[in-house]
Amino acid sequence: MTGKHSFLLSAITLSLAACGSHSPEHNQAASTQIKTEEARQIAEDAYVYGYSLLTTEITRVQMSNVAKTEGLHAPMGQFLNIKRYPPAEQRAVSAPNADTLYSINWLDLSEPQVFSHPDMGKRLYLFPFTDLWMTDFHTPGARTTGGKAANYLVTGPGWRGTVPPGMSQIKADTRYVVILGRTYANGSEKDYKAVNALQDQYKVTPLSAWGKPYTYQAPPVNPNPGFSMTDAPQKVILDMGTEGYFNKLAALMCKDAPPAAIDAPLLARMATIGLEPCKPFELSKLDPAVQSAIKNLPQDALTLIGNNKQTMGRMANGWIVTKGLGVYGTDYMKRAVVAAFGWPANLQEDAVYPNTEVDSDGQKLNGAHKYTLTFAKGQTPPVIGFWSITMYEVDKGWWFTPNALNKFTVSPRDNLKYNADGSLTLYFQHDSPGKSKQANWLPAPKGDFVPMLRMYWPDPATPSVLNDTWIPPKIVKVE
């Protein structure tokens, strides 16, 4: 994006320098064209800039503008706790996980809120806090704070009060934030119950009620939020059109999501087309040529964002390894891609998720064939937390593969069988490789599939996926 802008400014400079050799009419036409193209580029950059904010806000409303906890919805300030891994037939959330149970809570920080969790023992857990801009700004968890019980005072922009004794303060830059908690569970009924007991103790309490008897009351439902409560955020955003999108962006930036200081250069450019926080954006006030140039901006921008998806990760041994997520600085395109196709994302220090669609020959992985993945002795995924590989069938999304074992992942908790030389071979195929190899088998669908390696709390010491000194080995087709 920066390179494109620099190229555009160079082109403008060259064009202006050449104006003296042409007629006034030609000069005027060239100037108009330059202004139109510059305005179109500013509008495109502004659209990409705001995509994470609008995606998060729409997701917030759709998940929390409800009267009671049900399915994947819960009122503001109330924990939605997922009690079991999703079944194979689930099609609500693409790329589901079968390692941790989710606990989700949207907070309104117009009043500070106290988040509390019990003693977690040695169990791996994390509670990433994500703001409206989709920035992960704090992550209490086993990696960062250990297992002891804790209370955190979560405060919004501009709060200047006193933090009560025994609490740590978490400062947010936006009015609304979401806690996307994850607690490890091994999938057994006994462990599910143990995790559910912990989940029941995850609490959020308004600061004014802290230390007093408190009964939660859901806030009133807004019957007209201004957009669909059921359509996917991508569609909701497209349906806003250019003017609706920019008006929503300007309104959110006014109070609920103030722009960061590092955004000042882009905000100055946005102001030149009439897009500013707290001010209405009127498309009709722009030159007719500019109006025409950005008429199809929503679809054009989404296409541009989609085209950048392939640049997100590094390709290694056929695996796509994506890092540097959760905090984006001024990389607005990267942030927009995550918002559009993977909202939100963990910090790389908490989790990295390599995935692949191809074998060692670059051919699509398909259940008509049999494959192996072999880690050399001492070269299994280097993690402090845990690792697993999840199998997804590809059908307009990534979904669990139904199978007789009801097995969606393979990991050390399967009591994996190592080879005589200390190496570890995993089997990706539709039919069982035999009883002696079944612990190491990850059942595949009959069609195309994608294995995803989940590495929770990657070990930062070399060899490490964090510094590219460890990469997953190639998947080899054996039949």
XYZ file of C-alpha atoms in Angstrom:
479
model
C 0.000 0.000 0.000
C 2.816 2.390 0.867
C 4.629 1.526 -2.359
C 1.523 2.151 -4.418
C 1.039 5.540 -2.769
C 4.659 6.539 -3.393
C 4.331 5.515 -7.030
C 1.158 7.583 -7.308
C 2.831 10.702 -5.879
C 5.734 10.294 -8.314
C 3.314 10.032 -11.196
C 1.526 13.188 -10.053
C 4.821 15.099 -9.821
C 5.886 14.030 -13.319
C 2.516 14.893 -14.789
C 2.483 18.356 -13.218
C 5.996 19.027 -14.452
C 4.893 18.239 -17.996
C 1.876 20.547 -17.913
C 3.695 23.554 -19.287
C 4.064 21.972 -22.750
C 0.306 21.543 -23.294
C -2.712 23.782 -23.800
C -4.702 25.101 -20.777
C -7.552 22.739 -21.695
C -5.193 19.753 -21.749
C -3.630 20.824 -18.464
C -7.069 21.129 -16.847
C -8.082 17.659 -18.046
C -4.832 16.135 -16.790
C -5.217 17.863 -13.419
C -8.785 16.581 -13.065
C -7.685 13.037 -13.891
C -4.891 13.218 -11.348
C -7.229 14.506 -8.652
C -9.767 11.801 -9.443
C -7.191 9.019 -9.265
C -5.697 10.404 -6.070
C -9.139 10.651 -4.463
C -9.976 7.111 -5.560
C -6.726 5.834 -4.035
C -7.390 7.668 -0.757
C -10.891 6.187 -0.610
C -9.523 2.690 -1.234
C -6.873 3.092 1.456
C -9.515 4.405 3.871
C -11.784 1.473 3.124
C -9.003 -1.033 3.823
C -8.050 0.893 6.970
C -11.540 0.656 8.422
C -12.330 -2.929 7.472
C -11.215 -4.480 10.761
C -13.165 -1.891 12.762
C -16.432 -2.456 10.922
C -16.011 -6.230 10.918
C -15.446 -6.290 14.680
C -18.326 -3.906 15.398
C -20.766 -5.919 13.263
C -19.593 -9.135 14.915
C -20.048 -7.551 18.344
C -23.612 -6.505 17.661
C -24.585 -9.794 16.047
C -23.174 -11.819 18.947
C -24.237 -9.646 21.907
C -27.422 -7.776 20.914
C -29.526 -10.601 22.361
C -31.700 -11.129 25.423
C -30.167 -14.400 26.609
C -27.249 -16.750 26.126
C -27.955 -19.196 23.332
C -25.731 -20.909 20.774
C -22.883 -18.559 19.877
C -24.669 -15.508 21.288
C -24.663 -13.911 24.737
C -25.651 -10.475 26.068
C -22.939 -7.889 26.724
C -20.981 -8.681 29.890
C -22.085 -12.339 30.022
C -19.729 -15.260 29.333
C -20.675 -17.614 26.530
C -18.992 -20.898 27.452
C -18.642 -23.669 24.887
C -18.958 -26.907 26.881
C -17.853 -29.469 24.281
C -15.954 -29.632 21.020
C -18.314 -28.984 18.105
C -19.770 -32.063 16.365
C -18.598 -33.078 12.900
C -21.774 -31.776 11.259
C -21.273 -28.246 12.654
C -21.152 -25.624 9.903
C -21.436 -22.419 11.949
C -17.727 -21.585 12.332
C -15.105 -22.558 9.756
C -11.886 -24.239 10.963
C -13.263 -25.252 14.398
C -10.867 -26.458 17.051
C -10.817 -29.678 19.046
C -8.167 -28.747 21.600
C -9.599 -25.914 23.676
C -13.050 -24.850 24.850
C -14.017 -21.264 24.130
C -15.280 -18.702 26.640
C -16.362 -15.456 24.978
C -17.477 -12.180 26.542
C -18.078 -8.737 24.998
C -17.457 -5.862 27.413
C -18.848 -2.327 27.377
C -16.168 -0.186 29.013
C -18.284 2.921 29.416
C -17.930 1.662 32.992
C -14.792 -0.276 34.016
C -15.329 -4.023 34.356
C -13.585 -6.534 36.596
C -12.664 -9.828 34.920
C -12.021 -12.734 37.296
C -10.825 -16.282 36.790
C -10.081 -19.049 39.344
C -6.859 -20.903 39.988
C -6.119 -22.721 36.688
C -3.432 -24.997 38.084
C -1.087 -26.240 35.354
C -3.765 -26.256 32.656
C -2.987 -24.249 29.536
C -5.366 -21.329 29.072
C -5.350 -17.856 27.553
C -7.722 -14.898 27.589
C -6.806 -12.614 24.680
C -8.389 -9.157 24.876
C -9.178 -7.792 21.409
C -10.368 -4.238 20.776
C -12.626 -2.884 18.036
C -9.663 -2.343 15.719
C -8.935 -6.072 16.104
C -5.747 -5.476 18.073
C -4.816 -8.033 20.749
C -3.761 -5.646 23.499
C -3.459 -7.987 26.482
C -3.389 -11.759 27.007
C -3.660 -13.079 30.554
C -2.865 -16.780 30.494
C -0.524 -19.594 31.410
C 2.261 -18.065 29.305
C 2.024 -14.526 30.653
C 0.586 -14.660 34.166
C 0.756 -18.271 35.345
C -2.054 -20.308 36.855
C -3.063 -18.410 39.982
C -6.531 -16.905 40.393
C -6.654 -13.268 39.350
C -8.834 -10.154 39.064
C -8.258 -7.622 36.303
C -9.740 -4.138 36.065
C -10.495 -3.488 32.397
C -10.782 0.229 31.625
C -11.754 2.138 28.511
C -10.345 5.250 26.811
C -9.708 8.184 29.126
C -10.519 6.473 32.441
C -8.696 8.159 35.337
C -10.011 6.382 38.442
C -8.265 4.380 41.165
C -7.498 0.699 40.693
C -8.741 -1.287 43.726
C -6.130 -3.223 45.724
C -5.313 -6.707 44.471
C -6.195 -5.986 40.828
C -4.116 -5.516 37.710
C -5.312 -2.883 35.255
C -5.865 -3.683 31.574
C -6.187 -0.489 29.533
C -8.257 -0.621 26.354
C -8.248 1.979 23.575
C -11.854 1.341 22.496
C -15.187 1.362 24.305
C -15.971 -2.236 23.427
C -13.614 -5.219 23.656
C -14.007 -8.962 23.454
C -12.411 -11.669 25.581
C -11.861 -14.773 23.447
C -10.837 -17.223 26.154
C -9.496 -20.692 25.395
C -9.065 -23.448 27.972
C -7.355 -26.727 27.103
C -9.472 -29.887 27.303
C -8.358 -33.377 26.293
C -11.785 -34.422 24.975
C -12.655 -36.956 27.681
C -15.925 -36.593 29.578
C -14.003 -36.339 32.853
C -11.855 -33.485 31.576
C -14.810 -31.710 29.988
C -16.432 -31.566 33.427
C -13.247 -30.238 35.002
C -12.984 -27.461 32.405
C -16.711 -26.670 32.654
C -16.253 -26.173 36.398
C -13.521 -23.624 35.669
C -15.644 -21.921 33.012
C -18.470 -21.495 35.500
C -16.115 -19.326 37.576
C -15.133 -16.930 34.771
C -16.868 -13.703 35.765
C -17.212 -10.072 34.732
C -18.435 -7.552 37.338
C -18.995 -3.801 36.902
C -16.560 -1.852 39.075
C -19.454 -0.128 40.867
C -20.725 -3.536 42.008
C -17.361 -4.968 43.048
C -17.396 -6.275 46.595
C -21.168 -5.981 46.806
C -24.017 -8.405 46.151
C -24.440 -8.411 42.367
C -26.958 -10.045 40.060
C -26.293 -9.754 36.346
C -28.987 -8.150 34.213
C -28.769 -8.217 30.431
C -28.870 -4.798 28.754
C -31.927 -4.083 26.588
C -31.898 -5.414 23.040
C -31.688 -2.839 20.263
C -34.523 -3.834 17.899
C -33.015 -1.878 15.009
C -29.209 -2.067 14.967
C -29.134 -0.745 11.400
C -27.991 -3.921 9.670
C -28.751 -7.636 9.437
C -28.240 -9.691 12.593
C -27.797 -12.890 10.596
C -25.893 -12.122 7.382
C -22.130 -12.686 7.357
C -20.159 -9.512 8.205
C -18.694 -9.455 4.685
C -22.175 -9.202 3.204
C -23.339 -6.660 5.777
C -20.383 -4.449 4.875
C -20.974 -4.784 1.129
C -24.637 -3.879 1.600
C -23.648 -0.592 3.292
C -22.310 0.805 0.032
C -19.547 3.408 -0.075
C -21.385 6.222 1.715
C -22.882 3.978 4.406
C -19.506 2.365 5.086
C -17.676 5.666 5.477
C -20.412 7.141 7.658
C -20.238 4.129 9.971
C -16.447 4.425 10.073
C -16.609 8.141 10.911
C -19.160 7.532 13.668
C -17.150 4.713 15.281
C -13.930 6.740 15.208
C -15.701 9.609 16.975
C -15.903 8.063 20.468
C -16.082 4.273 20.565
C -12.850 3.607 18.636
C -10.552 6.646 18.533
C -7.839 6.256 15.878
C -4.293 5.556 17.044
C -1.677 8.320 16.898
C 0.256 6.389 14.232
C -2.771 6.655 11.938
C -2.439 10.461 11.685
C -0.880 10.535 8.169
C -3.702 8.457 6.697
C -6.344 10.425 8.606
C -4.981 13.626 7.074
C -5.348 12.140 3.597
C -8.853 10.879 4.407
C -9.892 14.377 5.440
C -9.157 15.638 1.914
C -12.124 13.614 0.633
C -14.379 14.675 3.489
C -13.911 11.579 5.663
C -13.251 12.612 9.282
C -14.177 11.274 12.734
C -17.492 12.618 14.084
C -18.479 14.226 10.770
C -21.041 12.925 8.258
C -19.588 11.725 4.970
C -21.547 12.934 1.942
C -20.682 11.301 -1.348
C -22.623 13.973 -3.256
C -20.126 16.642 -2.176
C -17.333 14.955 -4.127
C -16.624 15.736 -7.755
C -18.899 13.650 -10.054
C -15.826 11.977 -11.536
C -14.694 10.918 -8.066
C -18.178 9.668 -7.222
C -18.088 7.521 -10.338
C -14.570 6.282 -9.578
C -15.557 4.945 -6.131
C -19.068 3.756 -7.037
C -18.005 0.107 -6.846
C -15.500 0.628 -4.026
C -16.967 -1.957 -1.585
C -16.632 -4.890 -4.000
C -13.375 -3.606 -5.495
C -11.826 -3.227 -2.045
C -12.988 -6.673 -0.908
C -11.474 -8.178 -4.075
C -8.221 -6.347 -3.339
C -8.245 -7.632 0.242
C -8.887 -11.163 -1.021
C -6.019 -10.933 -3.502
C -3.671 -10.118 -0.623
C -4.595 -13.291 1.269
C -1.827 -15.191 -0.529
C 0.823 -12.808 0.817
C -0.042 -13.434 4.461
C 2.276 -16.321 5.209
C 5.615 -17.855 4.323
C 5.547 -21.071 2.294
C 7.824 -23.766 3.741
C 7.771 -27.474 2.775
C 4.307 -26.876 1.327
C 3.013 -25.421 4.616
C 1.808 -21.833 4.936
C 3.238 -20.388 8.150
C 1.632 -17.085 9.139
C 3.019 -14.986 11.973
C 2.979 -11.399 13.145
C -0.776 -11.310 13.759
C -2.781 -9.663 16.528
C -0.829 -6.372 16.448
C -0.596 -4.689 13.046
C 0.776 -1.158 13.428
C 0.184 0.586 10.095
C -0.077 -2.638 8.075
C -3.744 -1.960 7.394
C -3.963 -4.453 4.549
C -2.748 -7.348 6.696
C -5.262 -6.366 9.354
C -8.043 -6.213 6.779
C -7.196 -9.647 5.381
C -7.397 -11.190 8.850
C -10.693 -9.387 9.489
C -12.197 -10.639 6.230
C -10.969 -14.231 6.318
C -9.864 -15.160 9.842
C -11.307 -12.775 12.411
C -9.562 -12.319 14.802
C -6.079 -13.839 15.420
C -3.796 -14.838 18.260
C -0.431 -13.294 18.977
C 2.293 -15.529 17.573
C 3.717 -15.941 21.078
C 0.448 -17.644 22.052
C -0.251 -19.746 18.962
C 0.887 -20.359 15.382
C -1.243 -22.398 12.962
C 0.650 -23.705 9.909
C -1.587 -25.385 7.314
C -1.118 -27.046 3.944
C -3.161 -28.165 0.955
C -0.362 -29.970 -0.939
C 1.976 -32.946 -0.677
C 5.730 -33.052 -1.271
C 5.135 -32.998 -5.046
C 2.923 -29.940 -4.857
C -0.225 -31.959 -5.576
C -3.530 -31.312 -3.807
C -4.110 -33.485 -0.733
C -7.043 -35.808 -1.392
C -8.552 -38.726 0.498
C -8.266 -40.965 -2.549
C -4.591 -41.288 -1.606
C -2.600 -42.202 1.507
C -0.011 -39.892 3.072
C 2.541 -39.841 5.855
C 4.106 -37.037 7.860
C 7.314 -37.983 9.672
C 9.045 -35.940 12.342
C 12.704 -36.874 12.778
C 13.871 -37.875 16.254
C 13.657 -34.864 18.558
C 12.009 -32.743 15.848
C 8.335 -32.819 16.845
C 6.759 -29.336 16.991
C 8.706 -27.314 19.599
C 6.141 -25.950 22.038
C 5.904 -25.140 25.714
C 2.128 -25.586 25.609
C 0.950 -28.349 23.268
C 0.609 -29.217 19.598
C -1.978 -31.024 17.521
C -2.906 -31.504 13.862
C -6.550 -31.016 12.903
C -8.086 -32.512 9.759
C -10.490 -30.394 7.695
C -12.465 -31.310 4.629
C -12.758 -28.487 2.105
C -16.306 -27.504 1.153
C -16.922 -23.730 1.055
C -15.004 -23.610 4.321
C -12.892 -25.916 6.480
C -14.925 -28.442 8.438
C -14.385 -31.474 10.657
C -14.432 -34.800 8.842
C -17.068 -37.263 10.130
C -15.474 -40.643 10.903
C -16.164 -43.786 12.910
C -13.653 -42.822 15.624
C -15.091 -39.299 15.974
C -11.442 -38.237 15.801
C -10.661 -34.795 14.382
C -7.095 -34.298 15.638
C -3.929 -36.238 16.240
C -1.626 -35.170 19.054
C 0.537 -36.531 21.895
C -2.600 -37.090 23.980
C -3.353 -40.023 21.617
C -0.413 -41.966 23.117
C 1.426 -41.822 19.801
C 3.642 -44.746 18.789
C 7.206 -43.774 17.890
C 9.386 -45.605 15.384
C 12.398 -47.655 16.493
C 14.782 -44.835 15.541
C 12.864 -42.304 17.653
C 11.110 -40.656 14.733
C 7.331 -40.193 14.630
C 5.165 -41.035 11.604
C 1.563 -39.843 11.312
C -0.918 -41.253 8.790
C -3.369 -39.092 6.824
C -5.812 -41.307 4.912
C -9.471 -42.202 4.654
C -9.248 -45.842 5.788
C -7.511 -47.094 8.913
C -3.800 -47.918 8.481
C -4.290 -50.868 10.841
C -4.718 -51.327 14.560
C -1.005 -50.984 15.346
C -0.930 -47.551 13.674
C -4.356 -46.288 14.664
C -3.105 -43.989 17.442
C -1.076 -42.115 14.794
C -3.942 -41.977 12.273
C -5.774 -38.790 11.385
C -8.883 -39.825 9.396
C -9.227 -37.954 6.092
C -12.339 -37.319 3.972
C -12.770 -38.883 0.534
C -12.150 -35.549 -1.176
C -9.715 -32.635 -0.770
C -8.468 -31.900 2.729
C -6.336 -29.475 4.733
C -4.319 -30.449 7.833
C -3.717 -27.596 10.289
C -0.892 -27.806 12.820
C -1.794 -25.932 15.982
C 1.196 -24.888 18.070
C 0.100 -23.354 21.365
C 2.772 -21.371 23.205
C 5.559 -22.028 20.693
C 8.981 -22.423 22.268
C 10.957 -19.243 21.467
C 14.301 -21.041 21.902
C 15.954 -22.294 18.709
C 14.788 -24.393 16.913
C 11.576 -22.369 16.830
C 8.750 -21.678 14.433
C 8.931 -18.083 15.670
C 12.354 -17.444 14.108
C 11.982 -19.847 11.148
C 14.566 -22.314 12.506
C 11.874 -25.021 12.676
C 9.353 -25.809 9.955
C 6.916 -28.709 9.577
C 8.197 -31.544 7.365
C 6.646 -32.309 3.989
C 3.631 -34.572 3.659
C 4.502 -37.543 1.448
C 2.061 -39.480 -0.725
C 2.697 -43.206 -0.296
C -0.203 -44.642 -2.325
